[in-house]
Amino acid sequence: SALARRVLAFLPNGEAPDEKLLDSVWNSPVKFLERPVTDLTRRSHREVYILAVSRVARTDPQLAASYWDVKTRERFPEEDRAYVLGLIATSAARKHMPEAMHWFIEIGAMKGEAQLNDEQLAWRARIALRQGNWDEVRDAIATMSAAPRGDSTWIYWLGRAYKARGGEAAAKSQFERIAGEHSFYGLLAAEELGLPPELPDDAPGPSAGEMAAAQDNPGLRRALALYRLEMRSEGMREWLWAIRGMDDRALLAAAEVARKHEIWDRAINTADRTVKQHNFSVRYLAPYREVLAGAARAQAVDEPLVLGVVRQESRFMYFARSTVGASGLMQLMPATAAWVARKMGMTDYAWSRVHQPEVNARLGTFYLRQVLSELGGLPVVAAAAYNAGPGRARRWRDVRPLEGAIYAESIPFNETRDYAKKVMANSIYYAALLGETRSLKQRLGLVGAKPGSEDVAARKADRTP
């Protein structure tokens, strides 16, 4: 790249690699590695070789490992050995390759954990989760820096690792740290402690004085004016600036102002920011519920799941349109909407109607039903498919059944992983608002093995000493 070429100019004479060599490595790393024109006694040449291996590792970790064999590694400093093996192991873990665990263990044997960053350690933990290796889960989390160790994700899984090894007291202390959080892992931690999913008591509604202060807030007034002019992006930025630093009471009043003006996304997101005083009837608003509930019943799809998807997709803004062209409450892409309309036999379909709540709900719930039917009926897999496509969601299963929470946590795409967990948490809260009490773990279920993989798993088990 142009930036790389500019950086090369700052290197001392004799240390900068040849630009043509760099271009060949960047564009054809396998071709270079087959006949590497390098002198590995020189630092710049070693770095070029590392670049080539790292480029290959992105798409083919096994092939990259073949170019980073023991004989080759011996010609590099130990920190380089651990660094490159970390890249290979992490890429393999993202692809759910079982070899990843072997490579991570090898890094540990060479005392190379310090070379792994927090993202790599997270993938070490995720591949260990998929393999049921609780000691590795615990060790990966213990090696992380303070910030991720304090995240509810790794607090929960550290608790599970302690519990799997009989450390009930240590597990309980981890679960208690996050059981009060209104999140995916907060809910799961509460369930581990035997606490059923419950909605917190709603805080008292905003007083007349609090409402007056919100309605007179200059920033909120500017935001509302921009929304009336249909300048939504500008209105949202103004709103976010206005609510910065607000305490819970002010946030609840601002959320109520948004609700009264039917700016559902600002109402939900503002109510979502409260720390101690909450109003879940605003945080989990359900505009168009009758329309969505009717469409869910027609397709025999769980209503809380539909509401959870809509909350995550559009925040119930029926005219929402994404940067990639998805439209409406359930954010349907043009090709998907047209395909669903054909499958449904919708003779009056037109893309111009997809933003209409009734049409969007019919199309979206039909598609969700199709995805559920294709992928074993589990909402967590369907949520992943709704965001990233059924093909990917199908490939992310394992050769053996996986806990739904492990399936969700090991989704390779950050956006889809976050999306699936939030949809599932949303569905729990909507279910609670509707009077249902099914736990999150029950909703997550057990994700079945890939078709045809049970025999492979059995053969592997038979060969295990």
Short mmCIF file of C-alpha atoms in Angstrom, two decimals:
data_model
loop_
_atom_site.label_atom_id
_atom_site.label_comp_id
_atom_site.label_asym_id
_atom_site.label_seq_id
_atom_site.Cartn_x
_atom_site.Cartn_y
_atom_site.Cartn_z
CA SER A 1 0.00 0.00 0.00
CA ALA A 2 0.98 3.64 -0.33
CA LEU A 3 1.25 3.96 3.46
CA ALA A 4 3.63 0.98 3.68
CA ARG A 5 5.86 2.50 1.00
CA ARG A 6 6.00 5.78 2.92
CA VAL A 7 6.98 3.95 6.11
CA LEU A 8 9.76 2.10 4.29
CA ALA A 9 11.41 5.43 3.56
CA PHE A 10 12.03 5.95 7.30
CA LEU A 11 13.97 2.69 7.76
CA PRO A 12 17.79 2.88 8.00
CA ASN A 13 19.80 2.07 4.90
CA GLY A 14 20.08 -1.64 4.29
CA GLU A 15 17.12 -2.56 6.52
CA ALA A 16 14.26 -1.81 4.15
CA PRO A 17 13.08 -4.81 2.08
CA ASP A 18 12.91 -4.51 -1.67
CA GLU A 19 9.61 -2.97 -2.79
CA LYS A 20 9.15 -5.44 -5.64
CA LEU A 21 9.70 -8.30 -3.22
CA LEU A 22 7.08 -6.87 -0.88
CA ASP A 23 4.60 -6.52 -3.73
CA SER A 24 5.09 -10.15 -4.74
CA VAL A 25 4.63 -11.32 -1.16
CA TRP A 26 1.49 -9.22 -0.70
CA ASN A 27 -0.15 -10.30 -3.94
CA SER A 28 1.08 -13.92 -4.21
CA PRO A 29 2.26 -15.13 -0.79
CA VAL A 30 1.97 -18.85 -1.64
CA LYS A 31 4.00 -18.43 -4.79
CA PHE A 32 6.68 -16.65 -2.78
CA LEU A 33 6.72 -19.29 -0.02
CA GLU A 34 7.13 -22.09 -2.55
CA ARG A 35 10.40 -20.52 -3.70
CA PRO A 36 11.37 -17.96 -1.05
CA VAL A 37 14.15 -15.70 -2.29
CA THR A 38 15.25 -14.70 1.19
CA ASP A 39 18.24 -14.81 3.46
CA LEU A 40 16.75 -15.60 6.87
CA THR A 41 19.89 -14.44 8.63
CA ARG A 42 18.78 -10.89 7.75
CA ARG A 43 16.05 -9.30 9.84
CA SER A 44 14.30 -7.61 6.90
CA HIS A 45 14.10 -10.92 5.04
CA ARG A 46 12.70 -12.70 8.10
CA GLU A 47 10.00 -10.05 8.35
CA VAL A 48 9.10 -10.52 4.69
CA TYR A 49 8.77 -14.26 5.28
CA ILE A 50 6.55 -13.60 8.32
CA LEU A 51 4.38 -11.31 6.20
CA ALA A 52 3.93 -14.06 3.61
CA VAL A 53 2.98 -16.68 6.21
CA SER A 54 0.56 -14.30 7.92
CA ARG A 55 -1.12 -13.54 4.59
CA VAL A 56 -1.65 -17.25 3.94
CA ALA A 57 -2.85 -17.84 7.51
CA ARG A 58 -5.88 -15.61 6.95
CA THR A 59 -7.43 -18.02 4.49
CA ASP A 60 -5.62 -21.33 5.03
CA PRO A 61 -4.12 -21.82 8.52
CA GLN A 62 -3.05 -25.40 7.79
CA LEU A 63 -1.11 -24.35 4.70
CA ALA A 64 0.46 -21.49 6.64
CA ALA A 65 1.51 -23.94 9.37
CA SER A 66 3.21 -26.11 6.75
CA TYR A 67 5.42 -23.14 5.85
CA TRP A 68 6.04 -22.49 9.56
CA ASP A 69 7.34 -25.96 10.39
CA VAL A 70 9.81 -26.72 13.18
CA LYS A 71 12.86 -26.51 10.92
CA THR A 72 11.85 -23.10 9.59
CA ARG A 73 10.91 -21.75 13.02
CA GLU A 74 14.34 -22.55 14.41
CA ARG A 75 15.77 -19.83 12.20
CA PHE A 76 13.64 -17.18 13.94
CA PRO A 77 13.80 -15.65 17.42
CA GLU A 78 11.40 -17.21 19.93
CA GLU A 79 9.17 -14.13 20.05
CA ASP A 80 8.68 -14.41 16.27
CA ARG A 81 7.85 -18.10 16.58
CA ALA A 82 5.12 -17.41 19.11
CA TYR A 83 3.84 -14.37 17.18
CA VAL A 84 3.36 -16.23 13.90
CA LEU A 85 1.93 -19.34 15.54
CA GLY A 86 -0.52 -17.04 17.34
CA LEU A 87 -1.72 -15.66 14.01
CA ILE A 88 -2.15 -19.17 12.63
CA ALA A 89 -3.92 -20.47 15.75
CA THR A 90 -6.30 -17.51 15.91
CA SER A 91 -7.25 -17.79 12.25
CA ALA A 92 -7.85 -21.52 12.73
CA ALA A 93 -9.98 -20.86 15.81
CA ARG A 94 -12.14 -18.40 13.86
CA LYS A 95 -12.68 -21.19 11.34
CA HIS A 96 -13.50 -23.63 14.18
CA MET A 97 -10.60 -25.88 13.21
CA PRO A 98 -9.71 -28.34 16.01
CA GLU A 99 -5.98 -27.91 15.22
CA ALA A 100 -6.20 -24.41 16.67
CA MET A 101 -6.16 -25.78 20.21
CA HIS A 102 -2.96 -27.73 19.51
CA TRP A 103 -1.25 -24.59 18.23
CA PHE A 104 -2.38 -22.51 21.21
CA ILE A 105 -1.04 -25.20 23.58
CA GLU A 106 2.24 -25.21 21.65
CA ILE A 107 2.54 -21.44 22.17
CA GLY A 108 2.04 -21.99 25.88
CA ALA A 109 4.77 -24.63 25.92
CA MET A 110 7.24 -22.11 24.48
CA LYS A 111 6.08 -19.55 27.10
CA GLY A 112 4.61 -17.46 24.32
CA GLU A 113 1.31 -16.48 25.93
CA ALA A 114 2.68 -12.99 26.46
CA GLN A 115 2.78 -12.65 22.66
CA LEU A 116 -0.97 -13.23 22.42
CA ASN A 117 -3.21 -10.18 22.57
CA ASP A 118 -6.63 -10.18 24.21
CA GLU A 119 -8.46 -10.91 20.95
CA GLN A 120 -6.26 -13.96 20.37
CA LEU A 121 -6.78 -15.13 23.94
CA ALA A 122 -10.53 -14.76 23.45
CA TRP A 123 -10.33 -17.10 20.47
CA ARG A 124 -8.19 -19.49 22.47
CA ALA A 125 -11.03 -19.55 25.03
CA ARG A 126 -13.73 -19.93 22.35
CA ILE A 127 -12.11 -22.90 20.62
CA ALA A 128 -11.59 -24.47 24.05
CA LEU A 129 -15.31 -23.97 24.78
CA ARG A 130 -16.22 -25.77 21.57
CA GLN A 131 -13.98 -28.67 22.58
CA GLY A 132 -15.14 -28.78 26.21
CA ASN A 133 -11.60 -28.11 27.42
CA TRP A 134 -12.43 -26.19 30.60
CA ASP A 135 -8.83 -26.02 31.85
CA GLU A 136 -7.87 -24.17 28.67
CA VAL A 137 -10.90 -21.89 29.01
CA ARG A 138 -9.79 -20.98 32.52
CA ASP A 139 -6.14 -20.46 31.54
CA ALA A 140 -6.98 -18.33 28.50
CA ILE A 141 -9.19 -16.03 30.58
CA ALA A 142 -6.59 -15.82 33.37
CA THR A 143 -4.00 -14.62 30.83
CA MET A 144 -6.20 -11.79 29.50
CA SER A 145 -5.64 -8.21 30.60
CA ALA A 146 -7.84 -6.65 33.28
CA ALA A 147 -10.43 -5.09 30.94
CA PRO A 148 -11.65 -8.29 29.22
CA ARG A 149 -11.38 -10.24 32.48
CA GLY A 150 -13.88 -7.75 33.90
CA ASP A 151 -16.31 -8.19 31.00
CA SER A 152 -19.45 -10.21 31.70
CA THR A 153 -18.59 -12.62 28.87
CA TRP A 154 -15.43 -13.91 30.47
CA ILE A 155 -16.69 -13.59 34.04
CA TYR A 156 -19.50 -16.00 33.08
CA TRP A 157 -17.28 -18.47 31.26
CA LEU A 158 -14.68 -18.41 34.04
CA GLY A 159 -17.50 -19.29 36.43
CA ARG A 160 -18.52 -22.15 34.16
CA ALA A 161 -14.90 -23.36 34.01
CA TYR A 162 -14.69 -23.39 37.81
CA LYS A 163 -18.03 -25.19 38.02
CA ALA A 164 -16.94 -27.82 35.47
CA ARG A 165 -13.96 -28.61 37.68
CA GLY A 166 -15.96 -28.82 40.90
CA GLY A 167 -15.17 -25.35 42.20
CA GLU A 168 -18.74 -24.50 43.17
CA ALA A 169 -17.83 -21.67 45.55
CA ALA A 170 -15.48 -20.00 43.05
CA ALA A 171 -18.10 -20.39 40.31
CA LYS A 172 -20.81 -18.86 42.50
CA SER A 173 -18.65 -15.82 43.25
CA GLN A 174 -18.18 -15.21 39.52
CA PHE A 175 -21.88 -15.57 38.72
CA GLU A 176 -22.83 -13.23 41.56
CA ARG A 177 -20.65 -10.50 40.03
CA ILE A 178 -22.89 -10.19 36.96
CA ALA A 179 -26.24 -11.76 37.89
CA GLY A 180 -27.82 -8.32 38.24
CA GLU A 181 -26.86 -7.21 34.73
CA HIS A 182 -29.65 -6.96 32.16
CA SER A 183 -27.70 -8.72 29.43
CA PHE A 184 -27.18 -12.10 27.79
CA TYR A 185 -24.55 -13.21 30.29
CA GLY A 186 -26.24 -11.48 33.21
CA LEU A 187 -29.32 -13.59 32.53
CA LEU A 188 -27.29 -16.81 32.19
CA ALA A 189 -25.38 -16.08 35.39
CA ALA A 190 -28.63 -15.50 37.28
CA GLU A 191 -29.93 -18.84 35.99
CA GLU A 192 -26.77 -20.57 37.24
CA LEU A 193 -27.66 -19.20 40.69
CA GLY A 194 -31.19 -20.57 40.38
CA LEU A 195 -32.81 -17.19 39.83
CA PRO A 196 -35.67 -17.17 37.28
CA PRO A 197 -35.75 -14.49 34.56
CA GLU A 198 -37.61 -11.54 36.03
CA LEU A 199 -38.21 -7.96 35.03
CA PRO A 200 -36.94 -5.37 37.48
CA ASP A 201 -39.56 -3.21 39.11
CA ASP A 202 -40.23 -0.12 37.00
CA ALA A 203 -38.99 3.09 38.53
CA PRO A 204 -41.60 5.76 39.23
CA GLY A 205 -42.57 7.60 36.08
CA PRO A 206 -41.06 11.01 35.40
CA SER A 207 -42.56 13.75 37.51
CA ALA A 208 -44.14 16.85 35.97
CA GLY A 209 -40.97 18.79 36.76
CA GLU A 210 -38.71 16.15 35.18
CA MET A 211 -40.86 16.07 32.05
CA ALA A 212 -40.84 19.86 31.82
CA ALA A 213 -37.05 19.89 32.10
CA ALA A 214 -36.75 17.31 29.32
CA GLN A 215 -39.19 19.11 27.06
CA ASP A 216 -37.35 22.40 27.61
CA ASN A 217 -33.89 20.88 27.05
CA PRO A 218 -32.43 22.85 24.10
CA GLY A 219 -30.63 19.83 22.65
CA LEU A 220 -33.71 17.61 22.76
CA ARG A 221 -35.81 20.39 21.24
CA ARG A 222 -33.32 20.78 18.38
CA ALA A 223 -33.32 17.01 17.87
CA LEU A 224 -37.12 16.89 17.71
CA ALA A 225 -37.14 19.74 15.19
CA LEU A 226 -34.67 17.84 13.00
CA TYR A 227 -36.80 14.69 13.22
CA ARG A 228 -39.85 16.70 12.12
CA LEU A 229 -37.85 17.83 9.08
CA GLU A 230 -37.03 14.12 8.42
CA MET A 231 -33.34 14.84 9.02
CA ARG A 232 -33.00 11.65 11.03
CA SER A 233 -29.22 11.28 11.09
CA GLU A 234 -28.78 14.85 12.24
CA GLY A 235 -31.59 14.45 14.78
CA MET A 236 -30.03 11.31 16.22
CA ARG A 237 -26.62 12.98 16.62
CA GLU A 238 -28.23 15.98 18.32
CA TRP A 239 -30.20 13.67 20.63
CA LEU A 240 -27.12 11.66 21.62
CA TRP A 241 -25.23 14.86 22.39
CA ALA A 242 -28.12 16.17 24.48
CA ILE A 243 -28.43 13.08 26.71
CA ARG A 244 -24.71 12.67 27.42
CA GLY A 245 -24.07 12.75 31.15
CA MET A 246 -27.76 12.55 32.11
CA ASP A 247 -28.63 10.65 35.29
CA ASP A 248 -31.27 7.91 35.37
CA ARG A 249 -34.17 10.24 36.13
CA ALA A 250 -33.31 12.60 33.29
CA LEU A 251 -32.84 9.67 30.91
CA LEU A 252 -36.25 8.25 31.79
CA ALA A 253 -37.86 11.64 31.15
CA ALA A 254 -36.03 12.01 27.82
CA ALA A 255 -37.09 8.47 26.83
CA GLU A 256 -40.70 9.36 27.63
CA VAL A 257 -40.44 12.48 25.44
CA ALA A 258 -39.20 10.30 22.56
CA ARG A 259 -41.98 7.77 23.17
CA LYS A 260 -44.67 10.46 23.06
CA HIS A 261 -43.28 11.69 19.74
CA GLU A 262 -43.17 8.06 18.46
CA ILE A 263 -39.43 8.20 17.91
CA TRP A 264 -39.19 4.62 19.05
CA ASP A 265 -35.47 4.09 18.52
CA ARG A 266 -34.52 7.07 20.70
CA ALA A 267 -37.04 6.02 23.37
CA ILE A 268 -35.59 2.48 23.52
CA ASN A 269 -31.94 3.48 23.34
CA THR A 270 -32.34 6.25 25.92
CA ALA A 271 -34.18 3.99 28.38
CA ASP A 272 -31.47 1.38 27.75
CA ARG A 273 -28.83 3.69 29.28
CA THR A 274 -30.18 3.79 32.83
CA VAL A 275 -27.99 2.21 35.50
CA LYS A 276 -30.14 1.73 38.61
CA GLN A 277 -33.64 3.01 37.83
CA HIS A 278 -35.28 1.35 34.87
CA ASN A 279 -38.46 1.33 32.86
CA PHE A 280 -38.55 -1.90 30.88
CA SER A 281 -41.93 -1.08 29.33
CA VAL A 282 -40.07 1.69 27.45
CA ARG A 283 -36.76 -0.13 27.11
CA TYR A 284 -38.67 -2.99 25.47
CA LEU A 285 -41.35 -1.09 23.64
CA ALA A 286 -43.35 -3.07 21.10
CA PRO A 287 -45.02 -0.72 18.61
CA TYR A 288 -46.95 -2.57 15.89
CA ARG A 289 -47.23 -5.49 18.27
CA GLU A 290 -50.65 -6.55 16.96
CA VAL A 291 -49.30 -6.63 13.41
CA LEU A 292 -46.17 -8.54 14.43
CA ALA A 293 -48.05 -10.92 16.73
CA GLY A 294 -50.54 -11.75 13.97
CA ALA A 295 -47.75 -12.44 11.49
CA ALA A 296 -45.93 -14.58 14.09
CA ARG A 297 -49.07 -16.65 14.75
CA ALA A 298 -49.68 -17.11 11.03
CA GLN A 299 -46.20 -18.59 10.64
CA ALA A 300 -46.16 -20.41 14.01
CA VAL A 301 -43.09 -18.41 15.06
CA ASP A 302 -42.45 -17.47 18.68
CA GLU A 303 -43.69 -13.90 19.20
CA PRO A 304 -40.93 -12.90 21.67
CA LEU A 305 -38.34 -14.00 19.09
CA VAL A 306 -39.98 -11.86 16.40
CA LEU A 307 -40.08 -8.86 18.73
CA GLY A 308 -36.46 -9.51 19.71
CA VAL A 309 -35.40 -9.52 16.06
CA VAL A 310 -37.32 -6.33 15.26
CA ARG A 311 -35.89 -4.53 18.29
CA GLN A 312 -32.39 -5.39 17.13
CA GLU A 313 -32.98 -4.74 13.44
CA SER A 314 -34.91 -1.47 13.36
CA ARG A 315 -35.95 -0.46 16.88
CA PHE A 316 -39.49 -0.54 15.43
CA MET A 317 -38.84 2.32 13.00
CA TYR A 318 -40.92 1.01 10.07
CA PHE A 319 -39.19 3.25 7.51
CA ALA A 320 -35.66 2.29 8.64
CA ARG A 321 -33.25 1.67 5.79
CA SER A 322 -29.73 0.35 6.27
CA THR A 323 -26.62 1.42 4.40
CA VAL A 324 -26.71 -1.85 2.44
CA GLY A 325 -30.35 -1.41 1.39
CA ALA A 326 -32.29 -3.47 3.96
CA SER A 327 -35.69 -1.97 4.67
CA GLY A 328 -38.52 -1.94 7.18
CA LEU A 329 -39.23 -3.34 10.62
CA MET A 330 -37.45 -6.62 9.95
CA GLN A 331 -34.82 -5.09 7.64
CA LEU A 332 -35.33 -7.17 4.52
CA MET A 333 -32.94 -7.01 1.60
CA PRO A 334 -34.51 -6.56 -1.86
CA ALA A 335 -33.51 -10.01 -3.14
CA THR A 336 -34.69 -11.72 0.06
CA ALA A 337 -38.02 -9.89 0.04
CA ALA A 338 -38.66 -10.79 -3.60
CA TRP A 339 -37.76 -14.45 -3.00
CA VAL A 340 -40.04 -14.66 0.05
CA ALA A 341 -42.89 -12.98 -1.81
CA ARG A 342 -42.63 -15.62 -4.56
CA LYS A 343 -42.52 -18.44 -2.01
CA MET A 344 -45.60 -17.02 -0.29
CA GLY A 345 -47.46 -16.49 -3.54
CA MET A 346 -47.87 -12.78 -2.80
CA THR A 347 -49.32 -11.54 -6.07
CA ASP A 348 -49.44 -7.84 -5.12
CA TYR A 349 -45.80 -7.66 -4.01
CA ALA A 350 -43.75 -4.57 -4.85
CA TRP A 351 -40.49 -3.42 -3.26
CA SER A 352 -42.10 -0.03 -2.65
CA ARG A 353 -44.44 -1.73 -0.15
CA VAL A 354 -41.75 -3.41 1.95
CA HIS A 355 -41.56 -0.50 4.38
CA GLN A 356 -45.25 -0.97 5.25
CA PRO A 357 -45.45 -2.69 8.69
CA GLU A 358 -48.03 -5.30 7.63
CA VAL A 359 -46.15 -6.31 4.47
CA ASN A 360 -42.76 -6.30 6.16
CA ALA A 361 -44.04 -8.37 9.09
CA ARG A 362 -45.57 -10.99 6.76
CA LEU A 363 -42.40 -11.29 4.69
CA GLY A 364 -40.01 -11.19 7.64
CA THR A 365 -41.80 -13.78 9.76
CA PHE A 366 -42.14 -16.11 6.76
CA TYR A 367 -38.38 -15.86 6.17
CA LEU A 368 -37.67 -16.42 9.87
CA ARG A 369 -39.91 -19.50 9.79
CA GLN A 370 -37.98 -20.83 6.76
CA VAL A 371 -34.66 -20.31 8.52
CA LEU A 372 -35.91 -21.99 11.71
CA SER A 373 -37.19 -24.98 9.73
CA GLU A 374 -33.91 -25.37 7.85
CA LEU A 375 -31.70 -25.08 10.94
CA GLY A 376 -33.29 -27.33 13.52
CA GLY A 377 -35.78 -24.87 15.01
CA LEU A 378 -33.34 -23.22 17.42
CA PRO A 379 -33.75 -19.45 17.77
CA VAL A 380 -30.04 -18.76 18.38
CA VAL A 381 -29.05 -20.41 15.09
CA ALA A 382 -31.93 -18.67 13.32
CA ALA A 383 -30.79 -15.31 14.72
CA ALA A 384 -27.27 -15.93 13.42
CA ALA A 385 -28.72 -16.91 10.04
CA TYR A 386 -30.97 -13.85 9.93
CA ASN A 387 -27.91 -11.63 10.30
CA ALA A 388 -25.21 -13.51 8.39
CA GLY A 389 -27.09 -15.95 6.15
CA PRO A 390 -28.25 -19.56 6.61
CA GLY A 391 -25.16 -21.03 4.94
CA ARG A 392 -22.80 -19.50 7.46
CA ALA A 393 -25.03 -20.32 10.43
CA ARG A 394 -25.11 -23.92 9.25
CA ARG A 395 -21.30 -24.10 8.91
CA TRP A 396 -20.80 -22.74 12.43
CA ARG A 397 -22.22 -25.91 13.97
CA ASP A 398 -19.76 -28.56 15.18
CA VAL A 399 -19.20 -32.28 14.68
CA ARG A 400 -20.90 -32.77 18.04
CA PRO A 401 -23.82 -30.97 19.70
CA LEU A 402 -23.01 -27.60 21.27
CA GLU A 403 -24.66 -25.61 24.02
CA GLY A 404 -26.55 -22.74 22.45
CA ALA A 405 -24.47 -20.24 24.45
CA ILE A 406 -21.22 -21.77 23.18
CA TYR A 407 -22.51 -21.69 19.62
CA ALA A 408 -23.35 -17.99 20.02
CA GLU A 409 -20.06 -17.06 21.66
CA SER A 410 -17.97 -18.80 18.99
CA ILE A 411 -19.60 -17.10 16.00
CA PRO A 412 -16.64 -15.76 13.97
CA PHE A 413 -18.19 -12.42 13.00
CA ASN A 414 -18.17 -9.83 15.80
CA GLU A 415 -21.37 -8.19 14.53
CA THR A 416 -23.28 -11.47 14.23
CA ARG A 417 -22.04 -12.75 17.59
CA ASP A 418 -23.26 -9.58 19.29
CA TYR A 419 -26.50 -9.64 17.28
CA ALA A 420 -27.41 -13.23 18.17
CA LYS A 421 -26.78 -12.69 21.88
CA LYS A 422 -28.82 -9.49 21.95
CA VAL A 423 -31.74 -11.03 20.05
CA MET A 424 -31.82 -13.89 22.53
CA ALA A 425 -31.71 -11.53 25.52
CA ASN A 426 -34.40 -9.38 23.90
CA SER A 427 -36.63 -12.41 23.50
CA ILE A 428 -36.36 -13.22 27.21
CA TYR A 429 -37.47 -9.73 28.23
CA TYR A 430 -40.32 -9.64 25.71
CA ALA A 431 -41.40 -13.07 26.90
CA ALA A 432 -41.40 -11.80 30.49
CA LEU A 433 -43.48 -8.77 29.48
CA LEU A 434 -45.94 -11.22 27.89
CA GLY A 435 -46.03 -13.31 31.08
CA GLU A 436 -43.81 -16.22 29.91
CA THR A 437 -41.12 -17.67 32.17
CA ARG A 438 -38.97 -19.93 29.97
CA SER A 439 -35.27 -19.52 30.84
CA LEU A 440 -32.62 -18.28 28.44
CA LYS A 441 -30.79 -21.60 28.62
CA GLN A 442 -34.00 -23.38 27.60
CA ARG A 443 -34.47 -20.98 24.69
CA LEU A 444 -30.85 -21.46 23.58
CA GLY A 445 -31.15 -25.23 23.68
CA LEU A 446 -28.60 -27.63 22.28
CA VAL A 447 -27.36 -26.94 18.75
CA GLY A 448 -27.26 -30.23 16.89
CA ALA A 449 -24.20 -31.54 15.11
CA LYS A 450 -23.65 -30.93 11.42
CA PRO A 451 -25.48 -33.55 9.36
CA GLY A 452 -23.27 -36.55 8.77
CA SER A 453 -20.76 -35.52 11.41
CA GLU A 454 -21.97 -37.74 14.25
CA ASP A 455 -20.14 -40.77 12.84
CA VAL A 456 -16.94 -38.74 12.47
CA ALA A 457 -17.16 -37.60 16.10
CA ALA A 458 -17.76 -41.19 17.23
CA ARG A 459 -14.72 -42.45 15.31
CA LYS A 460 -12.57 -39.73 16.85
CA ALA A 461 -13.83 -40.67 20.31
CA ASP A 462 -13.01 -44.34 19.67
CA ARG A 463 -9.41 -43.39 18.86
CA THR A 464 -9.03 -41.29 22.03
CA PRO A 465 -6.78 -43.14 24.51
#
